[in-house]
Short mmCIF file of C-alpha atoms and ligand atoms in Angstrom, two decimals:
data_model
loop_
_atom_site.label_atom_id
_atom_site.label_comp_id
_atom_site.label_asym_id
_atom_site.label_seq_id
_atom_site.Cartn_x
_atom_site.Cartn_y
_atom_site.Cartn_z
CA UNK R 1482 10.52 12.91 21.90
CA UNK R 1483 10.92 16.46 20.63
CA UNK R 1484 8.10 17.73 22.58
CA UNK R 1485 9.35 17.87 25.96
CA UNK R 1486 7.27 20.42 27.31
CA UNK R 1487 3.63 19.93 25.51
CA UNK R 1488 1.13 16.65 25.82
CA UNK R 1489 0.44 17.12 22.17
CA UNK R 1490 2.52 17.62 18.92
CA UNK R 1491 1.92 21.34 17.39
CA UNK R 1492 0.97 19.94 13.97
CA UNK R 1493 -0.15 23.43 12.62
CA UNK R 1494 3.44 24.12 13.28
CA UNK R 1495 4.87 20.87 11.74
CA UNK R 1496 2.72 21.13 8.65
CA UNK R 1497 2.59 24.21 6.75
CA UNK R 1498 1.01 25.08 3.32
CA UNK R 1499 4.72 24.86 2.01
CA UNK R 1500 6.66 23.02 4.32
CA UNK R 1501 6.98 20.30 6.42
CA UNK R 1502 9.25 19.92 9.96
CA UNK R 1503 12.06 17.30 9.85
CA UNK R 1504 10.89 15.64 12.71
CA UNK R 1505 7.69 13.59 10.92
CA UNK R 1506 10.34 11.60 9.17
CA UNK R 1507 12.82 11.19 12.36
CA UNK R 1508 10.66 11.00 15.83
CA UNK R 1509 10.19 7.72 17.36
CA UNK R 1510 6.94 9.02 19.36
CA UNK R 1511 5.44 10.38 16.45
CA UNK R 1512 5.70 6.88 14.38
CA UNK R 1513 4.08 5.14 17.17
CA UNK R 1514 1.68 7.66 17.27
CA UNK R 1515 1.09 7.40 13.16
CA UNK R 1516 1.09 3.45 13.84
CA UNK R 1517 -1.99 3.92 16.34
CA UNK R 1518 -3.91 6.56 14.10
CA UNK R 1519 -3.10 6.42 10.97
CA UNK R 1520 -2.17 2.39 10.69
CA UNK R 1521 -5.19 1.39 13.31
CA UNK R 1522 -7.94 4.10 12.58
CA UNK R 1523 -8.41 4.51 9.10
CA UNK R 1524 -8.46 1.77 6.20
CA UNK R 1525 -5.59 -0.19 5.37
CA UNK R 1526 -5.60 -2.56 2.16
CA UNK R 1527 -4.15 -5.66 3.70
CA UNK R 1528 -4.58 -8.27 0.68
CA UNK R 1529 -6.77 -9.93 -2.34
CA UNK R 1530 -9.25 -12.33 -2.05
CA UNK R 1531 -7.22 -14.46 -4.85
CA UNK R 1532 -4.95 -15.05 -2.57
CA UNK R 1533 -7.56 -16.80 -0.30
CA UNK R 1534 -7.86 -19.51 -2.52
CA UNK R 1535 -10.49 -22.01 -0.30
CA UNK R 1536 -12.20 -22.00 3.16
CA UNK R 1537 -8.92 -22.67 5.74
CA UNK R 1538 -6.68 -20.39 3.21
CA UNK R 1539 -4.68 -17.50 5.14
CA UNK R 1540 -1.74 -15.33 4.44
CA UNK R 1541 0.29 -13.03 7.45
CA UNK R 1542 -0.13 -9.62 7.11
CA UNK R 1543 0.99 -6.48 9.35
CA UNK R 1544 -1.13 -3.67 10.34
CA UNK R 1545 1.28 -0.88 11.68
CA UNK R 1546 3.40 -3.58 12.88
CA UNK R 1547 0.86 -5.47 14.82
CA UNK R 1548 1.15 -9.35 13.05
CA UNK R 1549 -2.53 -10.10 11.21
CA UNK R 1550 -3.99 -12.87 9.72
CA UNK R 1551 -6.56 -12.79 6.85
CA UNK R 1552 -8.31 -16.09 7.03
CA UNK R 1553 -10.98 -17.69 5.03
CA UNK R 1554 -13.27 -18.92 7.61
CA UNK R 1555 -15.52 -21.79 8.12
CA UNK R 1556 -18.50 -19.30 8.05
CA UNK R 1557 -17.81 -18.27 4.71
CA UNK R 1558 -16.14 -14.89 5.51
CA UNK R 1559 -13.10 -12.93 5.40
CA UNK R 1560 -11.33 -12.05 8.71
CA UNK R 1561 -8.76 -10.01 10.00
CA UNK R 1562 -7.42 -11.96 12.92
CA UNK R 1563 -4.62 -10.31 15.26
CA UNK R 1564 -2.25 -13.24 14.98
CA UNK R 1565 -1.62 -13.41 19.08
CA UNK R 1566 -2.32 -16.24 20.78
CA UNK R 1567 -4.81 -14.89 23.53
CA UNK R 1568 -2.84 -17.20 26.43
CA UNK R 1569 0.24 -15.10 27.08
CA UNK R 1570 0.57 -13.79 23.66
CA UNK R 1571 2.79 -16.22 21.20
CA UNK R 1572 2.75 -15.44 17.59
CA UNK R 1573 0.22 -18.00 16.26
CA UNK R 1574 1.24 -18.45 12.74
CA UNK R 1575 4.55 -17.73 11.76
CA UNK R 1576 4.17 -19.02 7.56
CA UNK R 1577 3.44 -16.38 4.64
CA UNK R 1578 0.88 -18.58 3.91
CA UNK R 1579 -0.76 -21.90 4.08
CA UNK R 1580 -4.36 -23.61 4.79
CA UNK R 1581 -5.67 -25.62 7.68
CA UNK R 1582 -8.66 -26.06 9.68
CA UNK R 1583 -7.62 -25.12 13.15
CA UNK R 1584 -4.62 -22.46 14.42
CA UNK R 1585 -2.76 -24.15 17.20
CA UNK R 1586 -0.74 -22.60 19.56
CA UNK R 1587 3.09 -23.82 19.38
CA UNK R 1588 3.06 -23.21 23.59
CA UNK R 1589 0.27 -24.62 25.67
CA UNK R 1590 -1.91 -25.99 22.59
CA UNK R 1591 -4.80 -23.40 22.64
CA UNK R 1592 -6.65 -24.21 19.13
CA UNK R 1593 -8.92 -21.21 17.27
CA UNK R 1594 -10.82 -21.66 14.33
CA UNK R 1595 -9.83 -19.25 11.61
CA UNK R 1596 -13.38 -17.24 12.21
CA UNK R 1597 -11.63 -16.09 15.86
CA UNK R 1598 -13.03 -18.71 18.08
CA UNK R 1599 -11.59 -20.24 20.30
CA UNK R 1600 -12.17 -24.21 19.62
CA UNK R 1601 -9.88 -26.43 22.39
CA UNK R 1602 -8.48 -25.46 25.32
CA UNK R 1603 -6.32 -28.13 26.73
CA UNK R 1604 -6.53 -29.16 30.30
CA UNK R 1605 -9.75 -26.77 30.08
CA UNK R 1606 -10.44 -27.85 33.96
CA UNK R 1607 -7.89 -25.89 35.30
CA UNK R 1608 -9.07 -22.40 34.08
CA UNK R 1609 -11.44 -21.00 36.32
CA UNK R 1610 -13.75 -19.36 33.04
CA UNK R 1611 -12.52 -21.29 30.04
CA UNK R 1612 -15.17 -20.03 28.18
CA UNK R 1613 -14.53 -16.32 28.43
CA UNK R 1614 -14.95 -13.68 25.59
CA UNK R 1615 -11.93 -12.45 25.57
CA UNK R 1616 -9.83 -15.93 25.05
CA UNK R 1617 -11.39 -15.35 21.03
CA UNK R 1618 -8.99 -13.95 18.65
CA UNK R 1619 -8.98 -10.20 18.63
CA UNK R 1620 -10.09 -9.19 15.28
CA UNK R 1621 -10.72 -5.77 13.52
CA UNK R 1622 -13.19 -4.63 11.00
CA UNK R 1623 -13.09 -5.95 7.11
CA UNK R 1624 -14.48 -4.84 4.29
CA UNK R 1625 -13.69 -5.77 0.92
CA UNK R 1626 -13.69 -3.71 -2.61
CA UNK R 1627 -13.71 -6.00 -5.99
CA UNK R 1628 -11.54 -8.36 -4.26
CA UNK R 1629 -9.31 -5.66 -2.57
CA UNK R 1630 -9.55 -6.22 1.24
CA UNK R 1631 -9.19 -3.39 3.80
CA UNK R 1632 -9.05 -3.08 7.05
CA UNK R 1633 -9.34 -1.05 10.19
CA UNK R 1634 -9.40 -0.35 13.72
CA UNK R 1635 -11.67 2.73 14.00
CA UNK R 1636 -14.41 1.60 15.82
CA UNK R 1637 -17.26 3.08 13.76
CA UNK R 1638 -15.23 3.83 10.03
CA UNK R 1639 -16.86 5.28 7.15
CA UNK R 1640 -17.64 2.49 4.48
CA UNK R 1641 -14.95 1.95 2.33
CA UNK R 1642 -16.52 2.87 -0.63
CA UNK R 1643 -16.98 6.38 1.30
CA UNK R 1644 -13.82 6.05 2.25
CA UNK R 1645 -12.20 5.37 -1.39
CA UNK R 1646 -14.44 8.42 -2.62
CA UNK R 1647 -13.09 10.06 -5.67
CA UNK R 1648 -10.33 7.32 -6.08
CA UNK R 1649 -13.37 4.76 -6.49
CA UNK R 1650 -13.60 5.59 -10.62
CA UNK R 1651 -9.73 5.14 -11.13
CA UNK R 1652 -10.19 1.47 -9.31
CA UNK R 1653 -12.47 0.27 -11.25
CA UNK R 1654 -10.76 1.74 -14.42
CA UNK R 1655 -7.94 -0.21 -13.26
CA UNK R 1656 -9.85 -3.28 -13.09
CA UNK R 1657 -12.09 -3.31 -15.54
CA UNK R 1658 -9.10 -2.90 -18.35
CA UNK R 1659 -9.19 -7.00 -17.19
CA UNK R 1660 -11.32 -9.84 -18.93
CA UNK R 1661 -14.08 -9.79 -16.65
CA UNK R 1662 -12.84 -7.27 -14.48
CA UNK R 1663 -10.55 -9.17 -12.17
CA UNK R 1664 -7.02 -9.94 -11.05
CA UNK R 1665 -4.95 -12.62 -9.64
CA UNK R 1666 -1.91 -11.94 -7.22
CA UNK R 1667 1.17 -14.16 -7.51
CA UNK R 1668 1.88 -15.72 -4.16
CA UNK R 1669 4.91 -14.27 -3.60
CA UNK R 1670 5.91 -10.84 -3.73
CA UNK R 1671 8.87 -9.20 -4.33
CA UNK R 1672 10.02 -7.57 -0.60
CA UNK R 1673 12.48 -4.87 -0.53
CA UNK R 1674 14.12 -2.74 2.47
CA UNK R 1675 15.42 0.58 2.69
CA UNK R 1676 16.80 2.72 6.01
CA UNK R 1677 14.26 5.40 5.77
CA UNK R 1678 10.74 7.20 6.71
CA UNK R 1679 7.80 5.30 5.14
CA UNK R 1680 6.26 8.36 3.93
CA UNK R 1681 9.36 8.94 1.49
CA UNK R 1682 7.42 6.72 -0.40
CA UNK R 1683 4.13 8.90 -0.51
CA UNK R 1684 6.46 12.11 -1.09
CA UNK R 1685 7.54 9.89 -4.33
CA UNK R 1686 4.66 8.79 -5.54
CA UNK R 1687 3.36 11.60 -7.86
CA UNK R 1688 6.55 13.28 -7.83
CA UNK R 1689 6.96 13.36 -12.04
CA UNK R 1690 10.14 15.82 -11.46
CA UNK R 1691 12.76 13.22 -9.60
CA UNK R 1692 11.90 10.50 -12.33
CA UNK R 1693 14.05 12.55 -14.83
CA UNK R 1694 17.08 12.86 -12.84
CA UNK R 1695 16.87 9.58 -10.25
CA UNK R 1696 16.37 7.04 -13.16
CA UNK R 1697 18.90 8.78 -15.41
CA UNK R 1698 20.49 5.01 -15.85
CA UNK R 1699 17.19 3.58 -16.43
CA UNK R 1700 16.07 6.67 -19.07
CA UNK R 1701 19.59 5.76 -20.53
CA UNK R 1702 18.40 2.25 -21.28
CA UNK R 1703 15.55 3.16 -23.15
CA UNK R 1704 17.21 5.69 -25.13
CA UNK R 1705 19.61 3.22 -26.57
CA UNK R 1706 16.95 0.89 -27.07
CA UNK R 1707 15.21 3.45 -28.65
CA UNK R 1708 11.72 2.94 -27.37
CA UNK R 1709 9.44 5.91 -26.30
CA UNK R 1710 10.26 6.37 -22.30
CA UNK R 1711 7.99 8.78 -20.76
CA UNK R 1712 10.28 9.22 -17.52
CA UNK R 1713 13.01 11.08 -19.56
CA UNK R 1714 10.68 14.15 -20.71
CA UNK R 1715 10.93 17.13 -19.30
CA UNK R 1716 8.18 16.90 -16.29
CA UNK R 1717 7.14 20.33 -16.65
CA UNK R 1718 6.44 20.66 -20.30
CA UNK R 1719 4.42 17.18 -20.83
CA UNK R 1720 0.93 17.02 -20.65
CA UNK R 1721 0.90 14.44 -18.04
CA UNK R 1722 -1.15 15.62 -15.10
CA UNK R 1723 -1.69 14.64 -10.79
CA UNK R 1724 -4.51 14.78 -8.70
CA UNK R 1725 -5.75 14.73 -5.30
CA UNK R 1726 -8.29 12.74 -4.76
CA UNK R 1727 -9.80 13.44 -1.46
CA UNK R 1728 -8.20 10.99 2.29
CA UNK R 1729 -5.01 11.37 1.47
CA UNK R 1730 -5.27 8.90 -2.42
CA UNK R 1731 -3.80 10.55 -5.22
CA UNK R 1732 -3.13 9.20 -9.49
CA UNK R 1733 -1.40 9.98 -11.46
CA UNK R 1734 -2.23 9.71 -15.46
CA UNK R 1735 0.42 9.61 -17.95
CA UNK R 1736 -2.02 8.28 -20.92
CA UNK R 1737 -2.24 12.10 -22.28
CA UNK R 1738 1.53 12.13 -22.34
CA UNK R 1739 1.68 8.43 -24.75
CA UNK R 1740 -0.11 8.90 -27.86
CA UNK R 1741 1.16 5.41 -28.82
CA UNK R 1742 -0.24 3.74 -26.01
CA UNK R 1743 1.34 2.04 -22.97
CA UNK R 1744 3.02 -1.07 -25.52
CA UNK R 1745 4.82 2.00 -27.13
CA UNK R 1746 6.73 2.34 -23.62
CA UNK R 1747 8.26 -0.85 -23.45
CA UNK R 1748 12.09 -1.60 -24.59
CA UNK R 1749 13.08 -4.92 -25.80
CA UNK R 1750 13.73 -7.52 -22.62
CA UNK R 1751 14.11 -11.27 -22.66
CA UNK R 1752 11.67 -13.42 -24.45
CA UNK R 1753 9.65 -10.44 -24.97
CA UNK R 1754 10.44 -10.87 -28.62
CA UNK R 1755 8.81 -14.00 -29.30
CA UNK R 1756 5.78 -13.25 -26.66
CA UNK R 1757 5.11 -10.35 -28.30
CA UNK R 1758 5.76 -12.22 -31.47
CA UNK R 1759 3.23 -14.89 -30.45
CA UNK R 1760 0.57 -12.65 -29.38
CA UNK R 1761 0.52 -10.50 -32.84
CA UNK R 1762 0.28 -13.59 -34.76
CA UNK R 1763 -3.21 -14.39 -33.24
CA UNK R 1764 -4.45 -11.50 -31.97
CA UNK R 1765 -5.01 -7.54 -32.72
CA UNK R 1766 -2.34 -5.65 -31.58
CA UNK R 1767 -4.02 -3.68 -28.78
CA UNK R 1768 -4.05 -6.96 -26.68
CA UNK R 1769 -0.24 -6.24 -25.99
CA UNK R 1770 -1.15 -2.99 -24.19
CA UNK R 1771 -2.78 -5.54 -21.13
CA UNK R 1772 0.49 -6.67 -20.48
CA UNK R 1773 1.67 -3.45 -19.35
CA UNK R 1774 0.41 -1.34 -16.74
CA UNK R 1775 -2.42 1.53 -17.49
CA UNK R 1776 0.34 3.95 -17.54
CA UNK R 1777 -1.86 5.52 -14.50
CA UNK R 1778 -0.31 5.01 -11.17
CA UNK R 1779 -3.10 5.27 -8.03
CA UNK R 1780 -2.10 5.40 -4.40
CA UNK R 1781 -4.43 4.85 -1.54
CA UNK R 1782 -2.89 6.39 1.74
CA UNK R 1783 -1.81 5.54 4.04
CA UNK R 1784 -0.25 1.57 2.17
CA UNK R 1785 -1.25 1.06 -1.01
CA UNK R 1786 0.22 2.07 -4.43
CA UNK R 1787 -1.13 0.49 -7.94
CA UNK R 1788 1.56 1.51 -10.26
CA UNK R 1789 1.85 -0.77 -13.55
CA UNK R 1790 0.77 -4.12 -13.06
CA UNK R 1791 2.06 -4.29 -9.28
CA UNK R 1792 -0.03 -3.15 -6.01
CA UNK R 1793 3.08 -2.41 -3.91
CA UNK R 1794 2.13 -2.20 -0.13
CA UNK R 1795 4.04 0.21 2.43
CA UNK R 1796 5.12 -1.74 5.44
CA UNK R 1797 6.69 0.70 8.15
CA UNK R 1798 8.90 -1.02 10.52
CA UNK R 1799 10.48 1.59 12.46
CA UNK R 1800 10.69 5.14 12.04
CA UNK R 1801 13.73 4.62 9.98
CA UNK R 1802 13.31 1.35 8.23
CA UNK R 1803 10.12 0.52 5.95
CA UNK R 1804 9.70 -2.40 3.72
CA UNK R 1805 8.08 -2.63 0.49
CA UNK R 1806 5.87 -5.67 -0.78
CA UNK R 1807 5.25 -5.35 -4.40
CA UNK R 1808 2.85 -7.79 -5.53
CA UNK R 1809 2.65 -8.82 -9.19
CA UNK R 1810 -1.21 -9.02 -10.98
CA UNK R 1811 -1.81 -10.87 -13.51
CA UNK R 1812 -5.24 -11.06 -15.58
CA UNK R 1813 -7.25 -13.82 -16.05
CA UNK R 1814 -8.94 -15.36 -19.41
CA UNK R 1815 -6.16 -14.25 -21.20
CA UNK R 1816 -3.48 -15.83 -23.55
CA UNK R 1817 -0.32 -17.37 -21.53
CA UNK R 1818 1.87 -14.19 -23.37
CA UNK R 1819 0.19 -12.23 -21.67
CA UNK R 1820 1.07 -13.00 -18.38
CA UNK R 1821 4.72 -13.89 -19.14
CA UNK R 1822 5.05 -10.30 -20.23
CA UNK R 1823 3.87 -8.41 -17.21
CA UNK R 1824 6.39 -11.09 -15.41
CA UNK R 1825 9.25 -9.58 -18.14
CA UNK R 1826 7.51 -5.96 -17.50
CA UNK R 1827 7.80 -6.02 -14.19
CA UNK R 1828 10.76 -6.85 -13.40
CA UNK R 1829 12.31 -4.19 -15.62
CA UNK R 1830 11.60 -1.17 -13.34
CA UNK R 1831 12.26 -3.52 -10.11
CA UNK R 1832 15.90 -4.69 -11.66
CA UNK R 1833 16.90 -0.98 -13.00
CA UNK R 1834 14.74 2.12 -11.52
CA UNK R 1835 13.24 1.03 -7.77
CA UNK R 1836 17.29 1.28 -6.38
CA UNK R 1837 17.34 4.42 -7.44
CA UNK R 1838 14.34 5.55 -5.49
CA UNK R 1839 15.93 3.26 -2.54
CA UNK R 1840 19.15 5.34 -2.41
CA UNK R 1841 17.53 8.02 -2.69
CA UNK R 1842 14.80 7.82 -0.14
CA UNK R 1843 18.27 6.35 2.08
CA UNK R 1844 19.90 9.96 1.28
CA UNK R 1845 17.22 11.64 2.50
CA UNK R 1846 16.82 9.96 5.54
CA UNK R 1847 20.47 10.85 6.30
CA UNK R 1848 20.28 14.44 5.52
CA UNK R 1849 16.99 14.73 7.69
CA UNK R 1850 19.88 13.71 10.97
CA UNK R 1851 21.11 17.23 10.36
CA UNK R 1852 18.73 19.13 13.61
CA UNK R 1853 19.38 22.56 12.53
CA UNK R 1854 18.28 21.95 8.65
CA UNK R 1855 14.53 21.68 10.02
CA UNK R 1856 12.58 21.83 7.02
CA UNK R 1857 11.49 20.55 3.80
CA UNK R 1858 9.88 22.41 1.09
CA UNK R 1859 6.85 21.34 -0.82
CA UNK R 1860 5.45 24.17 -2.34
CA UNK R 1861 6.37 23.18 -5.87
CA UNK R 1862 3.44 23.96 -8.19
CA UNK R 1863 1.02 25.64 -5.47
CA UNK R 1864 1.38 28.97 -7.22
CA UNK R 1865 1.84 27.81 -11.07
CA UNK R 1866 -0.76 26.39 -12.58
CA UNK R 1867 -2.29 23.88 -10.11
CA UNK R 1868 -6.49 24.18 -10.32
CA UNK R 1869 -8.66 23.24 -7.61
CA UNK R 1870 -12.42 21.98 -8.57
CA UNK R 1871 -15.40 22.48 -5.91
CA UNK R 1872 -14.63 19.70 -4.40
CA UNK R 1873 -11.02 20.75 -3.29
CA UNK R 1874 -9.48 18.57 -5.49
CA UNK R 1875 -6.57 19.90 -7.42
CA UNK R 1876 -5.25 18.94 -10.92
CA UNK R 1877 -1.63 20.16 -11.75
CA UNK R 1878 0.87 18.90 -13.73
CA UNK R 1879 3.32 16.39 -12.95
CA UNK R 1880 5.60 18.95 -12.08
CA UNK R 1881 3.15 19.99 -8.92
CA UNK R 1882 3.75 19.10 -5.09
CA UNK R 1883 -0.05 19.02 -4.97
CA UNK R 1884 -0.40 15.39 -3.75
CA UNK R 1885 2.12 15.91 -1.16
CA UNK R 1886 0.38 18.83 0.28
CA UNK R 1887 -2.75 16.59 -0.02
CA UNK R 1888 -2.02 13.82 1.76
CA UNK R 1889 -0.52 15.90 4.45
CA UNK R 1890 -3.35 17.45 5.29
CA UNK R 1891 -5.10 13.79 5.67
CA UNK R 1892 -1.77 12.25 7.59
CA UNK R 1893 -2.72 15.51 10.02
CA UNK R 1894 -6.29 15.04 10.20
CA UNK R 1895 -5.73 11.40 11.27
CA UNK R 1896 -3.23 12.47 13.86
CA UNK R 1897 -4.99 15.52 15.24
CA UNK R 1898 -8.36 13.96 16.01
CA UNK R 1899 -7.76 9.93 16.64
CA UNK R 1900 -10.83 7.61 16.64
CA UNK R 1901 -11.79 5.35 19.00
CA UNK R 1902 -10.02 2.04 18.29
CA UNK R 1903 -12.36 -1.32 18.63
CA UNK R 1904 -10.71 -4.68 18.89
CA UNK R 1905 -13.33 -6.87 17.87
CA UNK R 1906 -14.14 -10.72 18.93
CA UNK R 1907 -16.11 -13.63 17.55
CA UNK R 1908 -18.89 -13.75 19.97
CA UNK R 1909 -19.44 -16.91 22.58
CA UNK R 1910 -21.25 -19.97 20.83
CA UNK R 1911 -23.39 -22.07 22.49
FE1 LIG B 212 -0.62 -19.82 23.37
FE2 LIG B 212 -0.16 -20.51 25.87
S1 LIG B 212 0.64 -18.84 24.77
S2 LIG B 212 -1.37 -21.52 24.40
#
């Protein structure tokens, strides 16, 4: 702990209008405190209701490390179920996925239903309540957005349309660009680990600069395919632009900066030819921009980042380790091309520009061990050109530090003044 002699962390101190101390990417006490506040008392997107296929569905999920299950439950609804058996604790479920009735306990056979309830308890006799409250699952709170479920701790959140405030019109935006407005999430994602802070990823996100010079390889491969890559411009002259969005969320629109449209982007990879081929033949040629991303890239702190066709969701697993889930959506009521290109799409930035980021964000992490370099500078744009509306919100270009500062300023909010955590249980039946 670096704070020997105070109870609390001087975060005035650690967070400054330009800078920020060393230690929020290297102190173990202060990432369990962030997994407590930040990961338990404010909203967390923890899955998709398409991947809740049918009542009994459920898929394992973490919430600042503690295990969760989202179940479809026999009462119709969604819950987020700590996945603890509530005997001595065994991990209840230890699949990605699956669907059953019942969740049985591999140790002394205590059943639940996937609502929270406890259902059997073997050799019932020999407890002297078996029918106390507290043997239901613990859950915590729920709330779903067109099929995006949150989820939180706090005991009395804001609603999480509240909650998604100004970030609420880029969502839909993002969604509605679908037949019908809707996605589907591939079962699997694509998981990927690096040795480093998980808020290297939020001091990435709508950082337009590093794209330039960290994806030089990838920039390369564009260039000699001679499409139209929008990472190799120089970030400070294109009229690209960031903004803050209020809690922390941020986006990032690129569609002033592509005249041509998002299609334009897009170099030659396998099969693409003859999808693309396919899709022309039968259909007008701004169908093929739906198999790209919206060239706008939204992140929802503290976990969630929409960025092309993916929703890739933070994981932290140690102060020092954080793993990355990037899920793949694909749209519905479209033509089979379609799909099979944001597959092909996909994978190109995953295969040639995340390692960069990786081994970067792995660089930093190492150069943060040094105790008497203490600080890192973020004041890029807050002086040039960055405008601020009523609101607070402030529009720069993609050359600005603006979100950074931004979701600072949330991370300290969240740290300074902690809600009351609520686990919640299915109340006794009769
Ligand atoms: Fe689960 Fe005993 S620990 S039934």
């Amino acid at each position: 702990m670096v704070f020997p002699t105070t109870d609390s962390p001087n975060f005035d101190w650690l967070i400054q209008s330009d800078r920020v101390h060393r230690c929020l990417y290297t102190d173990p006490a202060l990432f369990e405190l962030e997994m407590e506040r930040i990961f338990g008392g404010t909203w967390n997107y923890l899955g998709h209701d398409s991947e809740l296929p049918q009542p009994g569905s459920f898929v394992r999920r973490t919430l600042g490390r503690r295990p969760i299950l989202l179940t479809w439950g026999r009462d119709g609804q969604i819950h987020g179920l700590f996945n603890r058996c509530t005997h001595r604790g065994t991990l209840l479920v230890t699949a990605d996925r699956g669907c059953s009735q019942r969740l049985t306990c591999p140790y002394h056979g205590w059943c639940f239903d996937l609502d929270g309830h406890l259902h059997t308890l073997p050799v019932a006799e020999s407890y002297a309540n078996p029918h106390k409250a507290s043997f239901h699952l613990g859950q915590l709170r729920v709330e779903t957005y067109r099929g995006l479920i949150f989820g939180t701790l706090a005991a009395d959140p804001p609603k999480l349309a509240n909650w998604l405030g100004a970030a609420l019109p880029w969502l839909d935006e993002h969604l509605n660009r679908h037949p019908k407005g809707t996605i589907r999430l591939l079962d699997s994602p694509v998981r990927l680990e690096f040795a480093g802070n998980w808020k290297l990823l939020w001091d990435n996100a709508a950082d337009g600069i590093h794209a330039t010079f960290a994806h030089r390889s990838y920039n390369q491969l564009g260039h000699q395919a001679k499409t139209k890559t929008v990472l190799a411009r120089n970030p400070a002259s294109t009229p690209m632009v960031s903004q803050t969005l209020g809690h922390g969320h941020c986006v990032v629109d690129q569609r002033p900066g592509i005249p041509g449209g998002p299609w334009s982007t897009m170099r030659q990879l396998p099969t693409c030819e003859e999808l693309e081929g396919s899709l022309r033949a039968q259909y007008p040629p701004e169908l093929l921009d739906l198999a790209t991303g919206n060239m706008v890239n939204l992140s929802l702190f503290p976990n969630l980042i929409l960025v092309g066709n993916q929703l890739m969701v933070i994981e932290p697993l140690a102060v020092d380790r954080t793993r990355i889930n990037l899920y793949l959506a694909v749209a519905t009521d479209v033509p089979e091309e379609i799909n099979l290109l944001r597959l092909r799409v996909d994978e190109d930035f995953v295969s040639f520009g995340t390692p960069d980021d990786l081994a970067i964000f792995e660089r930093i992490q190492e150069g943060l061990g040094i105790p008497e370099e203490e600080w890192l500078d973020i004041s890029r744009g807050e002086q040039a050109g960055d405008r601020q509306d009523d609101w607070g919100r402030v529009t720069g270009s993609i050359a600005s530090e603006a979100p950074i500062r931004a979701y600072w300023q949330e991370w300290k909010r969240l740290m300074r003044e902690p809600v009351p955590l609520k686990v919640r249980r299915a109340v006794v039946r009769d």
